[in-house]
CSV table of C-alpha atoms in Angstrom, one decimal:
chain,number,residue,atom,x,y,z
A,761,UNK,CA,63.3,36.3,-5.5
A,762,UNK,CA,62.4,34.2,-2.7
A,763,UNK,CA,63.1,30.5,-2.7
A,764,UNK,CA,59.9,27.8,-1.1
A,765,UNK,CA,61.7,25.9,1.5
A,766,UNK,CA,59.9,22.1,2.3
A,767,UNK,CA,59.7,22.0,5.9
A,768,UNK,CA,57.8,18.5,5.5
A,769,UNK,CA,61.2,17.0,6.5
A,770,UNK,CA,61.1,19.0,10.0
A,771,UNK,CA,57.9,18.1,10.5
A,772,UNK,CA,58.3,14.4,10.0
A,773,UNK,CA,61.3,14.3,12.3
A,774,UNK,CA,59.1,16.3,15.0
A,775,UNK,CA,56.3,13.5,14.8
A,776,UNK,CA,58.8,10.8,14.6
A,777,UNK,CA,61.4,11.5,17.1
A,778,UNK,CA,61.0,15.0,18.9
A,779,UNK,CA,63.7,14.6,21.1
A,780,UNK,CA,66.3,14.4,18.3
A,781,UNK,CA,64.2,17.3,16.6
A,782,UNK,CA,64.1,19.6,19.8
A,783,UNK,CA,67.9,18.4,20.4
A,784,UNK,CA,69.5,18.8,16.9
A,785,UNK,CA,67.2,22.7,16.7
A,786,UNK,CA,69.0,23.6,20.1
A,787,UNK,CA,72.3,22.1,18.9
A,788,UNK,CA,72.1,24.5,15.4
A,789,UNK,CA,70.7,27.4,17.4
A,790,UNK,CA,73.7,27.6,19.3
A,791,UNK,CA,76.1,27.3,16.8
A,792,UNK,CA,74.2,29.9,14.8
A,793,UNK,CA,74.3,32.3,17.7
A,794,UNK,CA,78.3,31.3,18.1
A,795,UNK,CA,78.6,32.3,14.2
A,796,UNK,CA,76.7,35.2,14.3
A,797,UNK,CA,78.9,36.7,17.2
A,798,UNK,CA,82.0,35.9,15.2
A,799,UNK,CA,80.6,37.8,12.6
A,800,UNK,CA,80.0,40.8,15.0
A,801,UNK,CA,83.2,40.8,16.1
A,802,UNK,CA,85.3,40.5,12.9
A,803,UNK,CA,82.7,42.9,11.8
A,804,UNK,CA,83.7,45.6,15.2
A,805,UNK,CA,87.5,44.9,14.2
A,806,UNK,CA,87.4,45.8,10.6
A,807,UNK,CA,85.4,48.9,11.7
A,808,UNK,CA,87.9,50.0,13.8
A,809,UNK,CA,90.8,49.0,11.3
A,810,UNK,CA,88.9,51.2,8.8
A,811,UNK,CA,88.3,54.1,10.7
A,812,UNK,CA,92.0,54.3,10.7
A,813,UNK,CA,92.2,53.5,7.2
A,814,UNK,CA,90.1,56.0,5.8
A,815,UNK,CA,92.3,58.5,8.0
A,816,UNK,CA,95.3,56.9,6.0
A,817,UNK,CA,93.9,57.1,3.0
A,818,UNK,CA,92.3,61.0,3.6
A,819,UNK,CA,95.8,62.6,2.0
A,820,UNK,CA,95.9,59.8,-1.2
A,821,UNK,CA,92.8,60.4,-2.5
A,822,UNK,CA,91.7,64.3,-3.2
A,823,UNK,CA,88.1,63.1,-3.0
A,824,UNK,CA,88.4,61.6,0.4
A,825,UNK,CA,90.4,64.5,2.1
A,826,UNK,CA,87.7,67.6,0.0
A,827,UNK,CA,84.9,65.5,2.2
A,828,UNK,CA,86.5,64.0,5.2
A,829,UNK,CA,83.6,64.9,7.1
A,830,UNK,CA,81.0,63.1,4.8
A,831,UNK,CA,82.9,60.5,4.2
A,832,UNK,CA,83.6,59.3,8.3
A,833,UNK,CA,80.1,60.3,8.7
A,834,UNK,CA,78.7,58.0,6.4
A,835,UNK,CA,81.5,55.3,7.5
A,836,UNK,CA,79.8,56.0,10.9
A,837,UNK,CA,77.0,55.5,10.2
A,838,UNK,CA,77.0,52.4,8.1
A,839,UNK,CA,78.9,51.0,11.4
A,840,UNK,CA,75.8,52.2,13.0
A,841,UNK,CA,73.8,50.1,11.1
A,842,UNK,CA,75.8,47.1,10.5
A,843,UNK,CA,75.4,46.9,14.6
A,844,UNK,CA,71.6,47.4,14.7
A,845,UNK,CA,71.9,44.5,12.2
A,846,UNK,CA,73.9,42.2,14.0
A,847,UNK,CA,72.5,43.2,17.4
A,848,UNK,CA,68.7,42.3,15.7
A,849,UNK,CA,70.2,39.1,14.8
A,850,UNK,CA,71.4,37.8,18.0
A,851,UNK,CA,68.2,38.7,19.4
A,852,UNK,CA,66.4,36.7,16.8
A,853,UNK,CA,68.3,33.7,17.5
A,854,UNK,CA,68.6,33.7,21.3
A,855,UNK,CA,65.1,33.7,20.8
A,856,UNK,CA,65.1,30.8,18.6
A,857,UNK,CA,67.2,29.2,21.4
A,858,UNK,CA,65.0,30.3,24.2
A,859,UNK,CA,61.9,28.9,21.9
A,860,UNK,CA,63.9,25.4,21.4
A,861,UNK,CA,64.8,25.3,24.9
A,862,UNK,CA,61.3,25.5,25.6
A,863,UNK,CA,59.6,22.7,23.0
A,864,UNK,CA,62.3,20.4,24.4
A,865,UNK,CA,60.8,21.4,28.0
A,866,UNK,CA,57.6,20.6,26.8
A,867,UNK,CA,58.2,17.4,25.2
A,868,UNK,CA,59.4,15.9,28.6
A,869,UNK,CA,56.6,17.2,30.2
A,870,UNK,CA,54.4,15.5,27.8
A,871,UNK,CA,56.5,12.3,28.1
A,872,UNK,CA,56.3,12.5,31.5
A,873,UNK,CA,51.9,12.9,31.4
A,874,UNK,CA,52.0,9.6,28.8
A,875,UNK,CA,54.0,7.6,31.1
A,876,UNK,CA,51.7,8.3,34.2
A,877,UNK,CA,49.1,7.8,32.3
A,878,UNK,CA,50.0,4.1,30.6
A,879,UNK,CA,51.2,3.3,34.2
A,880,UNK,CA,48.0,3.8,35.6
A,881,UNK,CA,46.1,2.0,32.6
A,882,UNK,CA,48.1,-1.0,33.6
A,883,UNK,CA,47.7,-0.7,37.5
A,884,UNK,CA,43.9,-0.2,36.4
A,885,UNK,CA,44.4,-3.1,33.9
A,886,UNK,CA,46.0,-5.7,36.4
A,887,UNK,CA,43.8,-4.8,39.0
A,888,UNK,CA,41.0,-5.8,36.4
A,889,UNK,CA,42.2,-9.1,35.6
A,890,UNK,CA,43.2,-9.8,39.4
A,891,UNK,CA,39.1,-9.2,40.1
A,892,UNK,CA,38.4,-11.0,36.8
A,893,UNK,CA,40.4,-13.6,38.1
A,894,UNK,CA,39.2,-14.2,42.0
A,895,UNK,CA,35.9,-13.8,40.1
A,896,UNK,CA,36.7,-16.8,38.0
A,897,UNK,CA,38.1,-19.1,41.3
A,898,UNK,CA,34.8,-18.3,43.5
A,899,UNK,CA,32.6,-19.3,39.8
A,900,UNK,CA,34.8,-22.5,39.2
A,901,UNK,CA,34.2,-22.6,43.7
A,902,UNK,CA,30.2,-22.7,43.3
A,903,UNK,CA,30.1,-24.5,39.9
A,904,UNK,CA,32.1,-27.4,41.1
A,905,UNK,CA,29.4,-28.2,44.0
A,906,UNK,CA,27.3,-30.7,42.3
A,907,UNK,CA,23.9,-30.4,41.4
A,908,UNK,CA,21.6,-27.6,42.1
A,909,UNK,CA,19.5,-26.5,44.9
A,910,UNK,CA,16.8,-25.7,43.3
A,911,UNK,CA,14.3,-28.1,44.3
A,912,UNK,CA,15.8,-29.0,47.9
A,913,UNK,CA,13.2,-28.6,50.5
């Protein structure tokens, strides 16, 4: 049975801060990685702890030593297995990393695009209130030159 996860938490924290988001995802992407190659190497040693064990035990048990050969071959092979496991695994979450690594990457590079482009809205916005403003003095210039012209001959 399959449990529904609410990823509606993630999400929020993506829209709200991505930085943290992309940053805390890297952060638990390595440590899974560091975990999962603990796990491979306890797993290597007791494989080759019970290789030797199943050699010790061959002469206790009579149903170990009447099929020593089935018996290391299917200790073999679930060896075999447990690797293809593991080595799946670590593949899966390098990729996560590598996929983190990237967001974060993008992020900044999206950061970087807003900030050019409020700094040049408020180059373009000053520049507009410095015309707005000589276009104000010369208006205030003509308006202040008495009466009209209109009907000088």
């Amino acid at each position: 049975m399959t449990t529904l996860h609410n990823h509606t938490l993630y999400l929020d924290q993506l829209q709200d801060d991505p930085h943290s988001f992309w940053t805390a995802r890297i952060r638990a992407c390595r440590w899974m990685i560091f975990k999962t190659f603990c796990l491979g190497a306890l797993a290597a040693t007791l494989g080759v702890l019970g290789q030797g064990w199943l050699e010790q035990a061959a002469p206790i048990f009579p149903f170990i030593s009447q099929n020593y050969g089935i018996w290391q071959s299917a200790y073999l092979l679930s060896l075999l297995v447990a690797f293809l496991l593991w080595a799946f695994a670590m593949r899966q979450k390098i990729g996560l990393l590598d996929n983190s690594k990237r967001g974060l990457n993008t992020q900044r590079r999206i950061d970087q695009h807003n900030a050019r482009v409020e700094e040049r809205r408020r180059a373009n916005s000053a520049r507009r209130e410095e015309v707005r403003q000589d276009r104000e003095e010369h208006t205030i210039y003509f308006k202040a030159s008495g009466r009209s012209k209109k009907f000088d001959y």
